[in-house]
CSV table of C-alpha atoms in Angstrom, one decimal:
chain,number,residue,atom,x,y,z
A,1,UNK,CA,-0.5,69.1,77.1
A,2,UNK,CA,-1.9,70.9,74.3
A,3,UNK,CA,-5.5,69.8,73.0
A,4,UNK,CA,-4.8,69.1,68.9
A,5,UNK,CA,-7.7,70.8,66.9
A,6,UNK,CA,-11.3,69.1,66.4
A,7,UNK,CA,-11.2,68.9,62.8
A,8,UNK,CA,-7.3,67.2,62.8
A,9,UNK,CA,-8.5,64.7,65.5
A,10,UNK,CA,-11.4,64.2,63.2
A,11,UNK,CA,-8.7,63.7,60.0
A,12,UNK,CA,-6.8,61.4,61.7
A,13,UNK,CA,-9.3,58.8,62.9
A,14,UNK,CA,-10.0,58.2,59.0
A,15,UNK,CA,-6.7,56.8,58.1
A,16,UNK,CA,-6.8,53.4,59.1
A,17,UNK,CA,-10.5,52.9,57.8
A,18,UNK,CA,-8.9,53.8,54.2
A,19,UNK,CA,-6.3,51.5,54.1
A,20,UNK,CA,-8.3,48.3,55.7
A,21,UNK,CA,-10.9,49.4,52.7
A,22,UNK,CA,-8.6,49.1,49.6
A,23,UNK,CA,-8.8,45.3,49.1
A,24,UNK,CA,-12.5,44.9,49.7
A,25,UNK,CA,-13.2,47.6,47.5
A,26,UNK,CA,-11.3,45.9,44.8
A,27,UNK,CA,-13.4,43.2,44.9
A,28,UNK,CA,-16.7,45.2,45.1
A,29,UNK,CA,-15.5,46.7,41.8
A,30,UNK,CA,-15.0,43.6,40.0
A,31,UNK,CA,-18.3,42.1,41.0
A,32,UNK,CA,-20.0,45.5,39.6
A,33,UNK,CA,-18.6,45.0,36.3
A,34,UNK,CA,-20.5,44.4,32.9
A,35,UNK,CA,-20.9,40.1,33.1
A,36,UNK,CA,-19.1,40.1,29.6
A,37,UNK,CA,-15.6,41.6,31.5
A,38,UNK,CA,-16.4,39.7,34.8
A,39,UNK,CA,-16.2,36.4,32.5
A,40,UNK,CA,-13.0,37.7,30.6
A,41,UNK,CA,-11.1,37.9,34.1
A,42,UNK,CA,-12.0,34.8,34.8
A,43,UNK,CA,-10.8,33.2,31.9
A,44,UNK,CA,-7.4,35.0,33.0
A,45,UNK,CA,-7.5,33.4,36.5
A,46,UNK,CA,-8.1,30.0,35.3
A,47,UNK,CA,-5.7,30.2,32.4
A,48,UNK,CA,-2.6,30.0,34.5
A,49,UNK,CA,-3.5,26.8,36.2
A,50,UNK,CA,-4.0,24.6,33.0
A,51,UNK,CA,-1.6,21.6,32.6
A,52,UNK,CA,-0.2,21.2,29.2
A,53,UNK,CA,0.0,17.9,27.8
A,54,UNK,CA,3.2,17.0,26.4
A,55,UNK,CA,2.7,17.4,22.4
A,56,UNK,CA,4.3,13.5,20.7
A,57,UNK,CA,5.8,13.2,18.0
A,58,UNK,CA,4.4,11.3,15.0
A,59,UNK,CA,5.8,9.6,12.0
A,60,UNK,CA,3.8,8.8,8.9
A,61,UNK,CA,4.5,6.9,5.8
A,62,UNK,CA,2.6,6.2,2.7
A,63,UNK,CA,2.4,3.0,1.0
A,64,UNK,CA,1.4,2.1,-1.9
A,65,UNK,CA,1.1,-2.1,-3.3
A,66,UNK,CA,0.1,-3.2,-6.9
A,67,UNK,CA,-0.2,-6.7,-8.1
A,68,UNK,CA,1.0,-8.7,-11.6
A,69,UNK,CA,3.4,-7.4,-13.3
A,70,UNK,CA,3.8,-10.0,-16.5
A,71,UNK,CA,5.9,-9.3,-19.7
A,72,UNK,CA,4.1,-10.9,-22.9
A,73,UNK,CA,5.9,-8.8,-25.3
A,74,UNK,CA,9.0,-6.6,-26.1
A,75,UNK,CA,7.9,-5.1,-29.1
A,76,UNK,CA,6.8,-1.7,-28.3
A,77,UNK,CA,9.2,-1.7,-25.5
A,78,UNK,CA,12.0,-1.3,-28.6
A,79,UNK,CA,10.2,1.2,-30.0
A,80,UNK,CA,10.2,3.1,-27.2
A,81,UNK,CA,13.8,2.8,-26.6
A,82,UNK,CA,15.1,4.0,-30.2
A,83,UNK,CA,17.2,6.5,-30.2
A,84,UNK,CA,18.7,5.7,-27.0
A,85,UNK,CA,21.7,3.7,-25.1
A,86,UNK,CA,18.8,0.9,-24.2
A,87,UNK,CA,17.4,-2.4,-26.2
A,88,UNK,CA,14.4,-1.6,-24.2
A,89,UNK,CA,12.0,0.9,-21.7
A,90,UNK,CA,9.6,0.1,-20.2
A,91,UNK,CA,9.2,3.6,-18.3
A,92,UNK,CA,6.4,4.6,-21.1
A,93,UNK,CA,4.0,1.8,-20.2
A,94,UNK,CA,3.5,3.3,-16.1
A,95,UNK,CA,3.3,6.8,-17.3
A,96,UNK,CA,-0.5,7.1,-16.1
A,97,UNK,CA,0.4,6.2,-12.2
A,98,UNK,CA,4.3,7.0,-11.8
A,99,UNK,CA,3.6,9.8,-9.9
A,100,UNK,CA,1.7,7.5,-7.5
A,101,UNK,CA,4.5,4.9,-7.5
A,102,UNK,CA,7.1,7.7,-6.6
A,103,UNK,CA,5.5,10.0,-4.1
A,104,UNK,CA,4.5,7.1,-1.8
A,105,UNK,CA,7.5,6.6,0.5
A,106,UNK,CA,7.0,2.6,0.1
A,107,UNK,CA,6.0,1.0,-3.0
A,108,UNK,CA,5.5,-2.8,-3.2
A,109,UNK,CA,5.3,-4.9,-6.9
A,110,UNK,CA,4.6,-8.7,-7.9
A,111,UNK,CA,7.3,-9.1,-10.4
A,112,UNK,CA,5.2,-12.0,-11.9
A,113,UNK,CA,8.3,-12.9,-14.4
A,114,UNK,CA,11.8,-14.2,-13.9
A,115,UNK,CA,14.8,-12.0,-15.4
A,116,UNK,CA,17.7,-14.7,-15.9
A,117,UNK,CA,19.9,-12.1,-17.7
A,118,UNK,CA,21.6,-12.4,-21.2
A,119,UNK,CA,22.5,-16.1,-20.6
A,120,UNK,CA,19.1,-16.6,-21.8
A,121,UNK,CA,16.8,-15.4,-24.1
A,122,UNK,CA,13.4,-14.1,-24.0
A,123,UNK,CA,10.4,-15.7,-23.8
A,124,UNK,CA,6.8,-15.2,-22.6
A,125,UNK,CA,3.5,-17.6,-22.0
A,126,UNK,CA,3.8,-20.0,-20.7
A,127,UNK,CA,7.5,-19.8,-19.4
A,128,UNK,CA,8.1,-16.4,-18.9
A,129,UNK,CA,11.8,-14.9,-18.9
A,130,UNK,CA,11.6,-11.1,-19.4
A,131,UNK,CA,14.5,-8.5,-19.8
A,132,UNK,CA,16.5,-7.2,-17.3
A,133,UNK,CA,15.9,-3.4,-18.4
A,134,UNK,CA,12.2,-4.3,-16.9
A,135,UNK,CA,13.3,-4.6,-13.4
A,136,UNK,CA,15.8,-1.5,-14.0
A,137,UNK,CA,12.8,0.9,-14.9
A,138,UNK,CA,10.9,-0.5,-12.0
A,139,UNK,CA,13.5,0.6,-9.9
A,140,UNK,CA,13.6,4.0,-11.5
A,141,UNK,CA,10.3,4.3,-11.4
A,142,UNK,CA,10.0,3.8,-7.7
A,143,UNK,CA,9.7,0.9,-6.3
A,144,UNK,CA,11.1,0.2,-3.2
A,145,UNK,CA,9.9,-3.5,-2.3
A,146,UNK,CA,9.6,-6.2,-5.2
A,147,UNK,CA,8.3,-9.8,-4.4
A,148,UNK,CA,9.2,-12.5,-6.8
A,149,UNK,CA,7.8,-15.1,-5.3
A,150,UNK,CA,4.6,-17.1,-7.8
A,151,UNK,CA,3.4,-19.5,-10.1
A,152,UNK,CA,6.2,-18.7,-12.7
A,153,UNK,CA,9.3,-18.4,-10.1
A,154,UNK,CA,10.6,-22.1,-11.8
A,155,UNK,CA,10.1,-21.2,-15.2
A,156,UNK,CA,13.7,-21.3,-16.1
A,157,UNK,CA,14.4,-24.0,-12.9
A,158,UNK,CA,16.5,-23.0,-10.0
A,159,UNK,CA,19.4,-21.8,-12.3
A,160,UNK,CA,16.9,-19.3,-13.7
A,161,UNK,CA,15.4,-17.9,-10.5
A,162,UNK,CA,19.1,-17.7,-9.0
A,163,UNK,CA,20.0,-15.2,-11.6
A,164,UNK,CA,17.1,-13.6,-11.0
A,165,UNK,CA,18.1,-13.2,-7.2
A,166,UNK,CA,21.2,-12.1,-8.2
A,167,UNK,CA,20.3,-9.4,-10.0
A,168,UNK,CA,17.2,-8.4,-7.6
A,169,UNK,CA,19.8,-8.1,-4.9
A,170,UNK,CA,22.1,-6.5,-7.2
A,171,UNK,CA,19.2,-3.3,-7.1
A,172,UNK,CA,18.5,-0.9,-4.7
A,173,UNK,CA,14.9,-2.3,-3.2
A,174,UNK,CA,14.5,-5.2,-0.9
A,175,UNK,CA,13.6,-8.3,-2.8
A,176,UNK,CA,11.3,-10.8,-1.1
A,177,UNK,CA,10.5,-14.0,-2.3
A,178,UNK,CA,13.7,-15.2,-3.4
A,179,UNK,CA,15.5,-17.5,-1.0
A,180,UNK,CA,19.0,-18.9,-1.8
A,181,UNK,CA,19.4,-21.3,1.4
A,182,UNK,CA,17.2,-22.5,4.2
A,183,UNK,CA,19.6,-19.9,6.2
A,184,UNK,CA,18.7,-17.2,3.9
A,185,UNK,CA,15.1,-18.2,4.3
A,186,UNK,CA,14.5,-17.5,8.1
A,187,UNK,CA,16.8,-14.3,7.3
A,188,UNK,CA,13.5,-11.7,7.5
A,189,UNK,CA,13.8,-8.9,5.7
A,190,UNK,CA,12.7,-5.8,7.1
A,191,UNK,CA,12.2,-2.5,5.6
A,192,UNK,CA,13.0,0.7,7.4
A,193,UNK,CA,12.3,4.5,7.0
A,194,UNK,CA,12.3,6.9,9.1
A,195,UNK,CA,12.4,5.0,12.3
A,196,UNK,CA,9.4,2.7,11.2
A,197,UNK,CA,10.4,-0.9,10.2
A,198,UNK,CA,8.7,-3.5,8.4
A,199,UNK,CA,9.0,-6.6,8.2
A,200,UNK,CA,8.1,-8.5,4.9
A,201,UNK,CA,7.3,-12.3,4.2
A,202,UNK,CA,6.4,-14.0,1.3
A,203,UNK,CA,4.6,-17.1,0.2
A,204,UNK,CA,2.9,-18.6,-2.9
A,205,UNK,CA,0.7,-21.7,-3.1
A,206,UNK,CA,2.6,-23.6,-6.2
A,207,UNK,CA,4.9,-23.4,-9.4
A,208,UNK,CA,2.6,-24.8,-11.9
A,209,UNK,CA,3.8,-28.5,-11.4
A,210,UNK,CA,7.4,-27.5,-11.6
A,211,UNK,CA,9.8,-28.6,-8.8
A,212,UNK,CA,13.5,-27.6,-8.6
A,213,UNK,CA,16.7,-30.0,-8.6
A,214,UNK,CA,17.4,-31.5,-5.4
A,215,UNK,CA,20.8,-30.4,-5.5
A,216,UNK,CA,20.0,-26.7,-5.5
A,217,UNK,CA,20.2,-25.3,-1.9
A,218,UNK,CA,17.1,-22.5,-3.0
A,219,UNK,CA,13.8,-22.2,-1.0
A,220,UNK,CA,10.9,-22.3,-2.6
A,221,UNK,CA,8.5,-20.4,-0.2
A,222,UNK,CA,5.4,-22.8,-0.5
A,223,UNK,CA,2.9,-22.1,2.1
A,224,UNK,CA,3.1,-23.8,4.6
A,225,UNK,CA,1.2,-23.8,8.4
A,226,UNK,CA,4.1,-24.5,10.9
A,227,UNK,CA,7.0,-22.1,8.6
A,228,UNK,CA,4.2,-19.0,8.9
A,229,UNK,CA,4.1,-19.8,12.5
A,230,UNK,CA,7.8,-19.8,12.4
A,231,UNK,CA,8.6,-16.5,10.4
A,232,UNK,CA,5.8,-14.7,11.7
A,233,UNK,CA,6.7,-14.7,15.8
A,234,UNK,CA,10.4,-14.0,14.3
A,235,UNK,CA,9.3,-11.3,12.3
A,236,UNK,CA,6.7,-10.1,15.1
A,237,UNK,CA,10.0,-9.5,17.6
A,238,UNK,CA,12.5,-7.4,15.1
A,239,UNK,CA,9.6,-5.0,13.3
A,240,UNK,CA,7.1,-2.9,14.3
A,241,UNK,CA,4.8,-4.2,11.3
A,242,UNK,CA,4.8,-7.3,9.7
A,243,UNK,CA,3.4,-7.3,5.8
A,244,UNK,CA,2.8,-10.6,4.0
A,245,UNK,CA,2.7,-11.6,0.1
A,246,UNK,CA,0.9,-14.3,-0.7
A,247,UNK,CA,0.8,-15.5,-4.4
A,248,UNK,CA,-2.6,-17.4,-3.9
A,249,UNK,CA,-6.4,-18.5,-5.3
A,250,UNK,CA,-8.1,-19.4,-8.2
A,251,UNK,CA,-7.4,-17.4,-11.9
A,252,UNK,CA,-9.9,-15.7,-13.2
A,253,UNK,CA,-12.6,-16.2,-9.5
A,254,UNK,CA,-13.4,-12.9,-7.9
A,255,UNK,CA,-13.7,-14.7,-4.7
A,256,UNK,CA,-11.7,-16.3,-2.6
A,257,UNK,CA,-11.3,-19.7,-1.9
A,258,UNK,CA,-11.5,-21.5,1.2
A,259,UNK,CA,-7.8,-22.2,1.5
A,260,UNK,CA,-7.1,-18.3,1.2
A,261,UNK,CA,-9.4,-17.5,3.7
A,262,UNK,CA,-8.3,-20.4,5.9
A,263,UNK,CA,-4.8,-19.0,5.3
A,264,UNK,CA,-5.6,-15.2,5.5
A,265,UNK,CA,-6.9,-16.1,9.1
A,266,UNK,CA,-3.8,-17.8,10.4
A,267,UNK,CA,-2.2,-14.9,9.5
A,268,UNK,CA,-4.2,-12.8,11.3
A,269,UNK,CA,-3.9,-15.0,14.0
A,270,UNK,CA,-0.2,-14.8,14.2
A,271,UNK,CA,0.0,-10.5,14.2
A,272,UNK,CA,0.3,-10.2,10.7
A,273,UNK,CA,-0.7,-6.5,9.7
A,274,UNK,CA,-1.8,-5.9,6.2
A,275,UNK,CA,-2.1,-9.1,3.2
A,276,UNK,CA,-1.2,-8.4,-0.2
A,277,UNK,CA,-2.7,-11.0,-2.0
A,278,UNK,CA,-2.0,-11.7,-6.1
A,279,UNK,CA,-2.2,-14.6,-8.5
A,280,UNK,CA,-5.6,-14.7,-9.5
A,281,UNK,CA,-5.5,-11.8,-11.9
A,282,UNK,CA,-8.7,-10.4,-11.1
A,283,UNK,CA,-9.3,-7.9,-7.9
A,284,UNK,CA,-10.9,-9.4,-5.1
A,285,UNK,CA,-12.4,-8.2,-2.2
A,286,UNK,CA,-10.7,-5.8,0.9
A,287,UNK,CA,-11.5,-6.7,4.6
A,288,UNK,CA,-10.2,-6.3,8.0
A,289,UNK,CA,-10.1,-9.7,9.9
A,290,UNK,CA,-10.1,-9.8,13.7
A,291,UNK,CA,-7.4,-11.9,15.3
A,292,UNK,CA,-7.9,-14.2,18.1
A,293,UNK,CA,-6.4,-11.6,20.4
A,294,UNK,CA,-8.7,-9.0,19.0
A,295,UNK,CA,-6.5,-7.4,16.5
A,296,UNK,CA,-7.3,-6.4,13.3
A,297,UNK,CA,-5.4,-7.4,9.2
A,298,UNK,CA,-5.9,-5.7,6.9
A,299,UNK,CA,-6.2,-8.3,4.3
A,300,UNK,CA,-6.7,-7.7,0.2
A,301,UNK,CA,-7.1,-10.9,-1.2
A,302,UNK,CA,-6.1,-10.5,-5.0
A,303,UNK,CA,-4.5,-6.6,-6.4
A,304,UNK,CA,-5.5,-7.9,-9.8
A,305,UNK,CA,-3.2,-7.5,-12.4
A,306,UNK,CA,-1.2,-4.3,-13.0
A,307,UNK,CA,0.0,-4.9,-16.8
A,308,UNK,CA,-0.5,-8.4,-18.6
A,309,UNK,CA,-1.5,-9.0,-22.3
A,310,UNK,CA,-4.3,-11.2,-21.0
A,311,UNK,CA,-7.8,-11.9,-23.0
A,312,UNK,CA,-10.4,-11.4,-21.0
A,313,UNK,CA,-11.4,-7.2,-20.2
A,314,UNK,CA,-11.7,-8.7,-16.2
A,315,UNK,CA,-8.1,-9.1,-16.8
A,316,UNK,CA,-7.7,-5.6,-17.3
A,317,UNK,CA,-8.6,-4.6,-14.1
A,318,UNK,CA,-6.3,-4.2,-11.3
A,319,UNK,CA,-5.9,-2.1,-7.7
A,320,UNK,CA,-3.6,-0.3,-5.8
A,321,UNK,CA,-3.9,-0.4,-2.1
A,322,UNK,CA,-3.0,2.6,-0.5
A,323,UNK,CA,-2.8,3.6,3.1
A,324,UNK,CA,-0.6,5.5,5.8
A,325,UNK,CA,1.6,3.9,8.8
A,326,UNK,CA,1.6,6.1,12.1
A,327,UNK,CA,4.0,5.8,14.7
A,328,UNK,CA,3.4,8.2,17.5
A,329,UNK,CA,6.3,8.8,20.3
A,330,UNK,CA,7.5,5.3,21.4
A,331,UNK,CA,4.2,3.4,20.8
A,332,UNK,CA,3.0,0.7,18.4
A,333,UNK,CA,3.1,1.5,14.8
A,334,UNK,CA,-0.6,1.2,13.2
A,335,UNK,CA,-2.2,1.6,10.0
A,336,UNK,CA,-5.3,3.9,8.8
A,337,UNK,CA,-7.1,5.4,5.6
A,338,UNK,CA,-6.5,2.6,3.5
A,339,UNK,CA,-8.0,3.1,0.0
A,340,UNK,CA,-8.3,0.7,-3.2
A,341,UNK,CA,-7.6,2.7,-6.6
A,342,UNK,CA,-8.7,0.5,-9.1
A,343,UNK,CA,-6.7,0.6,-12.7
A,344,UNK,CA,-7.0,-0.6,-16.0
A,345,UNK,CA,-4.2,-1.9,-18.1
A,346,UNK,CA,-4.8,-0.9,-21.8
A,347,UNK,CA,-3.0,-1.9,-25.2
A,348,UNK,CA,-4.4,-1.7,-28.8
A,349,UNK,CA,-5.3,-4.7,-31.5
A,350,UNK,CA,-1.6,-4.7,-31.9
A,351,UNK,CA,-0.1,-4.9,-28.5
A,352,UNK,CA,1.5,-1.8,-28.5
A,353,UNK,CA,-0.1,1.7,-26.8
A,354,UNK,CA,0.6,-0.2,-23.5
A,355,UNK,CA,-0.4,1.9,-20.6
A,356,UNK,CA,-1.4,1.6,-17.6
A,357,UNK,CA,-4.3,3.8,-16.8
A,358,UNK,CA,-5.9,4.7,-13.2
A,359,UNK,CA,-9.4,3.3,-13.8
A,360,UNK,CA,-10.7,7.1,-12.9
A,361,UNK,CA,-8.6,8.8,-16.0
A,362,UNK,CA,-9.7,5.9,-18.6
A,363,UNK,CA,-11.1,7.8,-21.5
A,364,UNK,CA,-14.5,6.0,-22.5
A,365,UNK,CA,-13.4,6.1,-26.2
A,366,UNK,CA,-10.3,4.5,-26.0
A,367,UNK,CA,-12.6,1.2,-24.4
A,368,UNK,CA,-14.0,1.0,-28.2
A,369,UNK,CA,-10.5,0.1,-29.3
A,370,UNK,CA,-8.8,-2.2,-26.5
A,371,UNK,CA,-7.0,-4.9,-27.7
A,372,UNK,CA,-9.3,-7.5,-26.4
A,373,UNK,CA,-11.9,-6.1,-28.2
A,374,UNK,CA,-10.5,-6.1,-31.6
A,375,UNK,CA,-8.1,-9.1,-31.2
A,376,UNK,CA,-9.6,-11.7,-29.3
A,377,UNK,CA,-13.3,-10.3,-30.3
A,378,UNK,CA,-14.4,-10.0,-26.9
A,379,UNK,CA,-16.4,-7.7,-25.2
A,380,UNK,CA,-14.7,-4.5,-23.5
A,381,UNK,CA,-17.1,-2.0,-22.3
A,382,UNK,CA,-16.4,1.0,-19.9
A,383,UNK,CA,-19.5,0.2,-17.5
A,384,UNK,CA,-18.7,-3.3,-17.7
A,385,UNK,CA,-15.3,-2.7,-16.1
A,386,UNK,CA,-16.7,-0.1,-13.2
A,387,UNK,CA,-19.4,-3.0,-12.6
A,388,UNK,CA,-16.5,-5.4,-11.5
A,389,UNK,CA,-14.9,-3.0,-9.3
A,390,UNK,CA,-18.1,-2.0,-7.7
A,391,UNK,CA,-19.6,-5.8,-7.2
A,392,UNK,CA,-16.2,-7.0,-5.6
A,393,UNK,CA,-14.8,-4.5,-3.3
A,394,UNK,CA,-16.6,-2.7,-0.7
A,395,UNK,CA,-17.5,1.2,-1.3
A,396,UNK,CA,-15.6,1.9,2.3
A,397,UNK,CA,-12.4,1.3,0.4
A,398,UNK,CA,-12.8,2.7,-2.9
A,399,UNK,CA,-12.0,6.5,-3.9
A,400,UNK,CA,-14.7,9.0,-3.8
A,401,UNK,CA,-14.7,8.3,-8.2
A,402,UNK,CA,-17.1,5.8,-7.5
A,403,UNK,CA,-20.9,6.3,-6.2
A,404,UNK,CA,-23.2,4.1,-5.2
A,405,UNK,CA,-24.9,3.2,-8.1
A,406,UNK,CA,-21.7,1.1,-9.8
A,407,UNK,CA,-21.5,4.2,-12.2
A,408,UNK,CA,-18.6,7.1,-12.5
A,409,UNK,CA,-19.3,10.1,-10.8
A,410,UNK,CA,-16.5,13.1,-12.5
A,411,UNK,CA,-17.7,15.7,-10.6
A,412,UNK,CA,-16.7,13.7,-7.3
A,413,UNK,CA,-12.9,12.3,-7.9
């Protein structure tokens, strides 16, 4: 056999020790890199091993609620409507927050007046029966929810407020507060956009002394403790939210009573959601109550008014909640951001120039000439009217308008 060379012999032993070598030599590379790059790799390695969390869908509404709405007069509503197919418009009076009432996807109104149709006529304080063409503009203006359910429901008597259920129901918005049977009554109606539903009841305290023929078949819905227990766990099982209107308290008190507060807390206490309190036509305070099974209401105890002729400037002064409704994936529907826009509702020395006004856009000079300054000779001042929003409802819910000091702030709205 022949003898191979020294040197290939020599060659040949060094193939195996390259190819055993390549791996670890990898590695000795990477751990001689700058730190900056080592890191980067390693970002790379653990990168692939992350979990991703499945991404849920969520739906959110916004909803806006105002309070009084009370006709005194039609005057400058003719004026307004000359020149046109209409007797009346009422459009003009909401131009300073219709773009509020129709870019919220939910908008809720106390119609404080009745609207028997042409069967009878007009009439104001202190038995209200307003035009139909009010309710029609409210409509177009936005609204999507209007509760008729107050102190002036029996006005006309129970032949009055069924025409006015007839033509509420005749509208496109759900109509609350309006019952025509004991049936009808337990019948909850529930609101529903985009997979969200709501349900909405409605209550008031009284009719001013009025009480409606035996032989009608309508409900009027008085509050009542074992009916709230009732609706409530019916409502509870076919919506995700439940919303309550409750025409309640004492006129002209920026506090509530005991008897709301008694009230606000059953509702708490049987799931309610979110209070929209009116009657006492004067804003009162905003709170969340805790339930007895550790929920949370959020309850507004009066809106104030949103437009009424009324004589004092604390009448002038009204709110608009405002909030959003989540709904994530299949879970329960919740509410959060909820803010308390206060308004003011002006008109001159001779009831016309009606306009709602947010309470941030009221132009100081126009306070000099409100009608309840130069008609019933009583004070309006601008301050005055920022002092009552200030001293009733807590700074967490009001816009960023007001600071701390109870004064405007117009750099900051």
């Amino acid at each position: 056999m022949k003898k191979l060379p020294i040197i290939l012999l020599l060659l040949l032993s060094l193939i195996p020790a390259v190819c055993s070598c390549n791996k670890p030599q990898e590695k000795n590379i990477t751990q001689s890199l700058p730190k900056a790059v080592e890191s980067s790799d390693t970002e790379k390695d653990t990168s692939a091993k992350v979990q991703f969390e499945e991404i849920i869908p969520e739906t959110r509404l916004s909803f806006i609620g105002v309070g009084d709405n009370i006709i005194y007069g039609t005057k400058e509503a003719k004026i307004n409507a000359s020149g046109t197919d209409k007797t009346y418009d009422y459009k003009p009076y909401y131009k300073g927050v219709s773009s509020i009432i129709a870019d919220a996807d939910i908008s809720f109104i106390n119609q404080e007046t009745l609207m028997c149709g042409d069967t009878y006529s007009n009439s104001y304080y202190p038995l209200f029966n307003s035009p139909q063409q009010v309710g029609l503009d409210l409509v177009e203006l936005g609204f999507d929810v209007v509760n008729i359910s107050n102190n002036h429901m029996l006005d006309k008597g129970a032949d009055g407020l069924s025409k006015t259920i007839d033509f509420w129901k005749s509208q496109d918005v759900l109509m609350i507060g309006g019952y025509e049977n004991s049936e009808d009554y337990d019948n909850i109606r529930v609101y529903e956009k985009d997979g969200i539903t709501i349900a909405f009841l409605s209550y008031c305290e009284m009719t001013n002394g009025l009480v409606k023929s035996s032989q009608s078949p309508i409900v009027i819905p008085y509050l009542d403790k074992d009916t709230i227990e009732r609706q409530t766990s019916l409502a509870n099982e076919c919506a995700d939210l439940v919303f309550v209107s409750v025409h309640w308290g004492d006129e002209g008190s920026f506090t509530p009573n005991q008897t709301q507060k008694d009230y606000a807390q059953l509702f708490a206490d049987c799931g309610v959601d979110v209070i929209l309190g009116h009657h006492p036509h004067v804003i009162q305070p905003v709170e969340y109550l805790t339930a007895k099974d550790g929920g949370t209401t959020l309850c507004v105890y009066s809106l104030g008014n949103f437009m009424a002729q009324q004589n004092r400037d604390y009448n002038m002064v009204g709110g608009i909640i405002g909030f959003d409704i989540v709904k994530k994936g299949d879970g329960k529907a919740y509410i959060e951001n909820p803010v308390y826009t206060p308004t003011v509702f002006h008109f001159n020395s001779a009831f016309t120039d009606n306009n709602v006004y947010l309470m941030s856009d009221y132009p100081r000079e126009l306070a000099q000439s409100h009608g309840v300054r130069g008609y019933y000779g009583s004070r309006f001042d601008y301050d005055i009217l920022i002092g009552y929003v200030k001293n009733t409802i807590d700074s967490s819910f009001l816009p960023r308008f007001f600071t701390q000091d109870g004064t405007s702030d117009e750099t900051n709205q």
